[in-house]
């Protein structure tokens, strides 16, 4: 499979994206053109503070120690579950490269009209920005399991999603930050 590659400079601004970036964005209804993304801060792409903080610390580790970091994450579309790997690599002059590769894809058995937009009156569910599980009470469940557990298909309005990080992904990320 092809990898999506992008690079940021020492000020954390996009300076390069490969052609696969555009193919992946178009395939997933992304709207950012090359003109829109180059020069933009990577921090403008994070939806929640917790995920942003984890990535700030990972970048600090990569730059300070010159180490490579690998992170498994999910990047689903409405109908496809994607298991991906991101490799963060140090480059010269504090630049950093990101290589994102799809490791596995599965069709979803349930497709939900979930969105991160605001919808007056809609309930709110937190989704882990790394594994895409939804929080239902004190549990973090796959979307299909969360649908049944929370009765999401019975609601008049589909739930509005907010981003965060589940405890399992949080612990994994901190292990990477601490170099273990």
C-alpha atoms as an extended CHARMM CRD file, in Angstrom:
* protein
*
       180  EXT
         1         1  UNK       CA              0.0000000000        0.0000000000        0.0000000000  PROA      1               0.0000000000
         2         2  UNK       CA              1.0860000000        3.5430000000       -0.5970000000  PROA      2               0.0000000000
         3         3  UNK       CA              2.0080000000        5.7800000000        2.2960000000  PROA      3               0.0000000000
         4         4  UNK       CA              0.8070000000        9.2910000000        2.9570000000  PROA      4               0.0000000000
         5         5  UNK       CA              3.8670000000       11.3960000000        3.7230000000  PROA      5               0.0000000000
         6         6  UNK       CA              4.0490000000       14.9230000000        5.0320000000  PROA      6               0.0000000000
         7         7  UNK       CA              6.7400000000       17.0590000000        6.5950000000  PROA      7               0.0000000000
         8         8  UNK       CA              6.7230000000       19.9680000000        9.0010000000  PROA      8               0.0000000000
         9         9  UNK       CA              9.4690000000       22.4930000000        9.5890000000  PROA      9               0.0000000000
        10        10  UNK       CA             10.9980000000       23.6170000000       12.8840000000  PROA      10              0.0000000000
        11        11  UNK       CA              8.0520000000       25.9740000000       13.4150000000  PROA      11              0.0000000000
        12        12  UNK       CA              5.5910000000       23.0690000000       13.0100000000  PROA      12              0.0000000000
        13        13  UNK       CA              4.2640000000       24.2730000000        9.6410000000  PROA      13              0.0000000000
        14        14  UNK       CA              3.5440000000       21.9480000000        6.7270000000  PROA      14              0.0000000000
        15        15  UNK       CA              6.2820000000       22.2350000000        4.1050000000  PROA      15              0.0000000000
        16        16  UNK       CA              5.6080000000       19.0810000000        2.0730000000  PROA      16              0.0000000000
        17        17  UNK       CA              2.8270000000       16.6070000000        1.3500000000  PROA      17              0.0000000000
        18        18  UNK       CA              3.0860000000       13.8060000000       -1.2050000000  PROA      18              0.0000000000
        19        19  UNK       CA              0.5880000000       12.9170000000       -3.9530000000  PROA      19              0.0000000000
        20        20  UNK       CA             -0.9160000000       10.1830000000       -1.7740000000  PROA      20              0.0000000000
        21        21  UNK       CA             -2.0040000000       12.9020000000        0.6660000000  PROA      21              0.0000000000
        22        22  UNK       CA             -4.2630000000       14.3220000000       -2.0360000000  PROA      22              0.0000000000
        23        23  UNK       CA             -5.5650000000       10.8910000000       -3.1150000000  PROA      23              0.0000000000
        24        24  UNK       CA             -6.3490000000        9.9450000000        0.4750000000  PROA      24              0.0000000000
        25        25  UNK       CA             -8.0370000000       13.2970000000        1.1750000000  PROA      25              0.0000000000
        26        26  UNK       CA            -10.1600000000       13.0890000000       -1.9900000000  PROA      26              0.0000000000
        27        27  UNK       CA            -11.1520000000        9.4870000000       -1.2140000000  PROA      27              0.0000000000
        28        28  UNK       CA            -12.2730000000       10.5810000000        2.2610000000  PROA      28              0.0000000000
        29        29  UNK       CA            -14.0390000000       13.8220000000        1.3470000000  PROA      29              0.0000000000
        30        30  UNK       CA            -11.1090000000       15.9600000000        2.4780000000  PROA      30              0.0000000000
        31        31  UNK       CA            -11.1320000000       19.4440000000        1.0670000000  PROA      31              0.0000000000
        32        32  UNK       CA             -7.6620000000       20.8020000000        1.7280000000  PROA      32              0.0000000000
        33        33  UNK       CA             -5.7490000000       21.6890000000       -1.3960000000  PROA      33              0.0000000000
        34        34  UNK       CA             -1.9800000000       21.9800000000       -1.4870000000  PROA      34              0.0000000000
        35        35  UNK       CA             -2.3380000000       25.7500000000       -1.3200000000  PROA      35              0.0000000000
        36        36  UNK       CA             -4.4890000000       25.4140000000        1.8260000000  PROA      36              0.0000000000
        37        37  UNK       CA             -2.1980000000       23.0440000000        3.7120000000  PROA      37              0.0000000000
        38        38  UNK       CA              1.3590000000       24.2290000000        2.9840000000  PROA      38              0.0000000000
        39        39  UNK       CA              2.4130000000       26.8220000000        5.5460000000  PROA      39              0.0000000000
        40        40  UNK       CA             -0.4140000000       25.8650000000        7.9060000000  PROA      40              0.0000000000
        41        41  UNK       CA              0.4520000000       24.9190000000       11.4820000000  PROA      41              0.0000000000
        42        42  UNK       CA              0.0730000000       21.2360000000       12.2700000000  PROA      42              0.0000000000
        43        43  UNK       CA             -1.6000000000       22.2990000000       15.5240000000  PROA      43              0.0000000000
        44        44  UNK       CA             -4.5440000000       23.7100000000       13.5670000000  PROA      44              0.0000000000
        45        45  UNK       CA             -5.4000000000       20.1020000000       12.6100000000  PROA      45              0.0000000000
        46        46  UNK       CA             -6.0810000000       18.8270000000       16.1280000000  PROA      46              0.0000000000
        47        47  UNK       CA             -9.6590000000       18.7810000000       17.3950000000  PROA      47              0.0000000000
        48        48  UNK       CA             -8.8890000000       18.3310000000       21.0830000000  PROA      48              0.0000000000
        49        49  UNK       CA             -6.2850000000       19.5500000000       23.5220000000  PROA      49              0.0000000000
        50        50  UNK       CA             -5.3970000000       16.1100000000       24.9120000000  PROA      50              0.0000000000
        51        51  UNK       CA             -4.3720000000       14.6380000000       21.5380000000  PROA      51              0.0000000000
        52        52  UNK       CA             -2.5070000000       17.8170000000       20.6590000000  PROA      52              0.0000000000
        53        53  UNK       CA             -0.5380000000       17.6680000000       23.9210000000  PROA      53              0.0000000000
        54        54  UNK       CA              0.4320000000       14.0360000000       23.3200000000  PROA      54              0.0000000000
        55        55  UNK       CA              1.7060000000       14.9140000000       19.8430000000  PROA      55              0.0000000000
        56        56  UNK       CA              3.5750000000       17.9760000000       21.1210000000  PROA      56              0.0000000000
        57        57  UNK       CA              5.4160000000       15.7330000000       23.5780000000  PROA      57              0.0000000000
        58        58  UNK       CA              6.0940000000       13.0960000000       20.9050000000  PROA      58              0.0000000000
        59        59  UNK       CA              7.5320000000       15.7660000000       18.5900000000  PROA      59              0.0000000000
        60        60  UNK       CA              9.6740000000       17.0810000000       21.4240000000  PROA      60              0.0000000000
        61        61  UNK       CA             11.0220000000       13.5510000000       21.9840000000  PROA      61              0.0000000000
        62        62  UNK       CA             11.7320000000       13.0120000000       18.2700000000  PROA      62              0.0000000000
        63        63  UNK       CA             13.5480000000       16.3440000000       17.9960000000  PROA      63              0.0000000000
        64        64  UNK       CA             15.4400000000       16.1730000000       21.2970000000  PROA      64              0.0000000000
        65        65  UNK       CA             16.6830000000       12.5950000000       21.0810000000  PROA      65              0.0000000000
        66        66  UNK       CA             16.6370000000       12.0890000000       17.2940000000  PROA      66              0.0000000000
        67        67  UNK       CA             14.5070000000        8.9830000000       17.7660000000  PROA      67              0.0000000000
        68        68  UNK       CA             11.8230000000        7.5660000000       15.5010000000  PROA      68              0.0000000000
        69        69  UNK       CA              8.3700000000        6.9730000000       16.9940000000  PROA      69              0.0000000000
        70        70  UNK       CA              5.7450000000        4.5340000000       15.6650000000  PROA      70              0.0000000000
        71        71  UNK       CA              2.0750000000        4.9510000000       16.5670000000  PROA      71              0.0000000000
        72        72  UNK       CA             -0.8330000000        2.6990000000       15.6640000000  PROA      72              0.0000000000
        73        73  UNK       CA             -4.0840000000        4.5590000000       15.1060000000  PROA      73              0.0000000000
        74        74  UNK       CA             -7.4180000000        4.3770000000       13.3200000000  PROA      74              0.0000000000
        75        75  UNK       CA             -8.5200000000        6.5970000000       10.4660000000  PROA      75              0.0000000000
        76        76  UNK       CA            -11.9900000000        5.4250000000        9.5220000000  PROA      76              0.0000000000
        77        77  UNK       CA            -14.3340000000        6.6360000000        6.8330000000  PROA      77              0.0000000000
        78        78  UNK       CA            -18.0890000000        6.2220000000        7.2950000000  PROA      78              0.0000000000
        79        79  UNK       CA            -18.0130000000        2.7750000000        5.6710000000  PROA      79              0.0000000000
        80        80  UNK       CA            -14.4170000000        1.5400000000        6.1760000000  PROA      80              0.0000000000
        81        81  UNK       CA            -12.4660000000        0.8070000000        9.3540000000  PROA      81              0.0000000000
        82        82  UNK       CA             -8.7600000000        1.5810000000        8.7500000000  PROA      82              0.0000000000
        83        83  UNK       CA             -5.9330000000        0.4010000000       10.9780000000  PROA      83              0.0000000000
        84        84  UNK       CA             -2.9220000000        2.5900000000       10.3150000000  PROA      84              0.0000000000
        85        85  UNK       CA              0.6430000000        3.1290000000       11.4540000000  PROA      85              0.0000000000
        86        86  UNK       CA              2.2810000000        6.5350000000       11.7260000000  PROA      86              0.0000000000
        87        87  UNK       CA              6.0540000000        6.7500000000       11.8050000000  PROA      87              0.0000000000
        88        88  UNK       CA              7.4320000000       10.0800000000       13.0130000000  PROA      88              0.0000000000
        89        89  UNK       CA             11.0290000000       10.6370000000       11.8690000000  PROA      89              0.0000000000
        90        90  UNK       CA             13.5290000000       13.3630000000       12.7570000000  PROA      90              0.0000000000
        91        91  UNK       CA             15.0340000000       15.3530000000        9.8670000000  PROA      91              0.0000000000
        92        92  UNK       CA             17.6440000000       18.0840000000        9.6110000000  PROA      92              0.0000000000
        93        93  UNK       CA             16.9910000000       21.5760000000       10.9690000000  PROA      93              0.0000000000
        94        94  UNK       CA             14.2540000000       20.3880000000       13.3960000000  PROA      94              0.0000000000
        95        95  UNK       CA             12.0900000000       19.2520000000       10.4780000000  PROA      95              0.0000000000
        96        96  UNK       CA              9.9840000000       16.1530000000       11.0990000000  PROA      96              0.0000000000
        97        97  UNK       CA              8.4880000000       13.6900000000        8.6060000000  PROA      97              0.0000000000
        98        98  UNK       CA              5.3240000000       11.6710000000        9.1240000000  PROA      98              0.0000000000
        99        99  UNK       CA              4.7340000000        8.4630000000        7.1710000000  PROA      99              0.0000000000
       100       100  UNK       CA              1.2020000000        7.0720000000        7.4940000000  PROA      100             0.0000000000
       101       101  UNK       CA              0.4600000000        3.6250000000        6.1000000000  PROA      101             0.0000000000
       102       102  UNK       CA             -2.7940000000        1.6720000000        6.0150000000  PROA      102             0.0000000000
       103       103  UNK       CA             -2.0780000000       -1.7470000000        7.5390000000  PROA      103             0.0000000000
       104       104  UNK       CA             -5.5760000000       -3.2050000000        7.2930000000  PROA      104             0.0000000000
       105       105  UNK       CA             -9.0450000000       -2.2060000000        6.0970000000  PROA      105             0.0000000000
       106       106  UNK       CA            -12.4150000000       -3.7200000000        7.0220000000  PROA      106             0.0000000000
       107       107  UNK       CA            -15.8820000000       -2.8260000000        5.8280000000  PROA      107             0.0000000000
       108       108  UNK       CA            -18.0480000000       -1.5820000000        8.6860000000  PROA      108             0.0000000000
       109       109  UNK       CA            -21.1780000000       -3.5890000000        9.3860000000  PROA      109             0.0000000000
       110       110  UNK       CA            -23.0130000000       -0.5240000000       10.6850000000  PROA      110             0.0000000000
       111       111  UNK       CA            -22.7330000000        2.8830000000        9.0820000000  PROA      111             0.0000000000
       112       112  UNK       CA            -23.8340000000        5.7360000000       11.3280000000  PROA      112             0.0000000000
       113       113  UNK       CA            -24.5260000000        9.3580000000       10.5210000000  PROA      113             0.0000000000
       114       114  UNK       CA            -22.0900000000       10.5560000000       13.1870000000  PROA      114             0.0000000000
       115       115  UNK       CA            -20.3940000000       13.8840000000       12.7790000000  PROA      115             0.0000000000
       116       116  UNK       CA            -18.1510000000       16.3070000000       14.6280000000  PROA      116             0.0000000000
       117       117  UNK       CA            -20.3810000000       19.2480000000       13.7040000000  PROA      117             0.0000000000
       118       118  UNK       CA            -22.7840000000       20.9340000000       16.0260000000  PROA      118             0.0000000000
       119       119  UNK       CA            -26.4140000000       19.9230000000       15.9560000000  PROA      119             0.0000000000
       120       120  UNK       CA            -28.7770000000       21.6330000000       18.3880000000  PROA      120             0.0000000000
       121       121  UNK       CA            -30.4190000000       19.1170000000       20.6850000000  PROA      121             0.0000000000
       122       122  UNK       CA            -28.1530000000       16.2300000000       19.7200000000  PROA      122             0.0000000000
       123       123  UNK       CA            -26.5270000000       14.1790000000       22.4400000000  PROA      123             0.0000000000
       124       124  UNK       CA            -22.7650000000       14.2600000000       22.6800000000  PROA      124             0.0000000000
       125       125  UNK       CA            -20.3350000000       11.3080000000       22.5550000000  PROA      125             0.0000000000
       126       126  UNK       CA            -16.5780000000       11.3860000000       22.9780000000  PROA      126             0.0000000000
       127       127  UNK       CA            -14.5590000000        9.4920000000       20.3480000000  PROA      127             0.0000000000
       128       128  UNK       CA            -10.9270000000        8.5100000000       20.8910000000  PROA      128             0.0000000000
       129       129  UNK       CA             -8.8370000000       10.2870000000       18.2800000000  PROA      129             0.0000000000
       130       130  UNK       CA             -6.4060000000        7.3410000000       18.1210000000  PROA      130             0.0000000000
       131       131  UNK       CA             -8.5530000000        4.1630000000       18.1690000000  PROA      131             0.0000000000
       132       132  UNK       CA            -11.9610000000        5.6370000000       17.1800000000  PROA      132             0.0000000000
       133       133  UNK       CA            -13.8020000000        3.9710000000       20.0520000000  PROA      133             0.0000000000
       134       134  UNK       CA            -16.7990000000        5.7840000000       21.5300000000  PROA      134             0.0000000000
       135       135  UNK       CA            -17.2740000000        6.4300000000       25.2190000000  PROA      135             0.0000000000
       136       136  UNK       CA            -20.4900000000        4.9780000000       26.6200000000  PROA      136             0.0000000000
       137       137  UNK       CA            -20.7100000000        5.7040000000       30.3180000000  PROA      137             0.0000000000
       138       138  UNK       CA            -17.3820000000        4.4180000000       31.7070000000  PROA      138             0.0000000000
       139       139  UNK       CA            -16.5990000000        2.1140000000       28.7720000000  PROA      139             0.0000000000
       140       140  UNK       CA            -14.8810000000        2.7290000000       25.4340000000  PROA      140             0.0000000000
       141       141  UNK       CA            -16.5220000000        0.6270000000       22.7180000000  PROA      141             0.0000000000
       142       142  UNK       CA            -16.2060000000        0.0080000000       18.9810000000  PROA      142             0.0000000000
       143       143  UNK       CA            -18.7710000000        2.1250000000       17.1400000000  PROA      143             0.0000000000
       144       144  UNK       CA            -20.9550000000       -0.8710000000       16.3180000000  PROA      144             0.0000000000
       145       145  UNK       CA            -21.0090000000       -1.9660000000       19.9790000000  PROA      145             0.0000000000
       146       146  UNK       CA            -21.6390000000        1.5840000000       21.1700000000  PROA      146             0.0000000000
       147       147  UNK       CA            -24.6650000000        1.8170000000       18.8690000000  PROA      147             0.0000000000
       148       148  UNK       CA            -26.3390000000       -1.0440000000       20.7120000000  PROA      148             0.0000000000
       149       149  UNK       CA            -25.1370000000       -0.1810000000       24.2200000000  PROA      149             0.0000000000
       150       150  UNK       CA            -26.2740000000        3.4520000000       24.0200000000  PROA      150             0.0000000000
       151       151  UNK       CA            -29.2600000000        2.9830000000       21.7010000000  PROA      151             0.0000000000
       152       152  UNK       CA            -27.7990000000        5.4930000000       19.2460000000  PROA      152             0.0000000000
       153       153  UNK       CA            -30.0100000000        4.3470000000       16.3530000000  PROA      153             0.0000000000
       154       154  UNK       CA            -33.0860000000        5.0350000000       18.4780000000  PROA      154             0.0000000000
       155       155  UNK       CA            -32.2540000000        8.7080000000       18.9130000000  PROA      155             0.0000000000
       156       156  UNK       CA            -34.0320000000       11.3040000000       16.7900000000  PROA      156             0.0000000000
       157       157  UNK       CA            -30.7930000000       13.2170000000       16.2000000000  PROA      157             0.0000000000
       158       158  UNK       CA            -27.5080000000       11.3620000000       15.6310000000  PROA      158             0.0000000000
       159       159  UNK       CA            -25.0430000000       12.1150000000       18.4150000000  PROA      159             0.0000000000
       160       160  UNK       CA            -22.5120000000       14.8840000000       17.9850000000  PROA      160             0.0000000000
       161       161  UNK       CA            -18.9420000000       13.7030000000       18.4260000000  PROA      161             0.0000000000
       162       162  UNK       CA            -16.1770000000       15.3460000000       20.3790000000  PROA      162             0.0000000000
       163       163  UNK       CA            -12.5580000000       14.2060000000       20.3110000000  PROA      163             0.0000000000
       164       164  UNK       CA            -10.4820000000       12.9020000000       23.1480000000  PROA      164             0.0000000000
       165       165  UNK       CA             -8.2050000000       10.0130000000       24.0560000000  PROA      165             0.0000000000
       166       166  UNK       CA             -9.3610000000        6.8120000000       25.7520000000  PROA      166             0.0000000000
       167       167  UNK       CA             -7.3750000000        5.4970000000       28.7630000000  PROA      167             0.0000000000
       168       168  UNK       CA             -5.7770000000        2.6410000000       26.7850000000  PROA      168             0.0000000000
       169       169  UNK       CA             -4.4820000000        4.9420000000       24.0220000000  PROA      169             0.0000000000
       170       170  UNK       CA             -3.4540000000        7.5320000000       26.6000000000  PROA      170             0.0000000000
       171       171  UNK       CA             -1.3000000000        4.9510000000       28.4050000000  PROA      171             0.0000000000
       172       172  UNK       CA              0.2390000000        3.7490000000       25.1140000000  PROA      172             0.0000000000
       173       173  UNK       CA              1.0410000000        7.3090000000       24.0780000000  PROA      173             0.0000000000
       174       174  UNK       CA              2.6730000000        8.1260000000       27.4230000000  PROA      174             0.0000000000
       175       175  UNK       CA              4.7860000000        4.9930000000       27.1030000000  PROA      175             0.0000000000
       176       176  UNK       CA              6.0460000000        6.3400000000       23.7530000000  PROA      176             0.0000000000
       177       177  UNK       CA              6.6120000000        9.8260000000       25.1740000000  PROA      177             0.0000000000
       178       178  UNK       CA              8.6620000000        8.3500000000       28.0070000000  PROA      178             0.0000000000
       179       179  UNK       CA             10.7260000000        6.2690000000       25.6050000000  PROA      179             0.0000000000
       180       180  UNK       CA              9.7700000000        2.8680000000       26.9260000000  PROA      180             0.0000000000
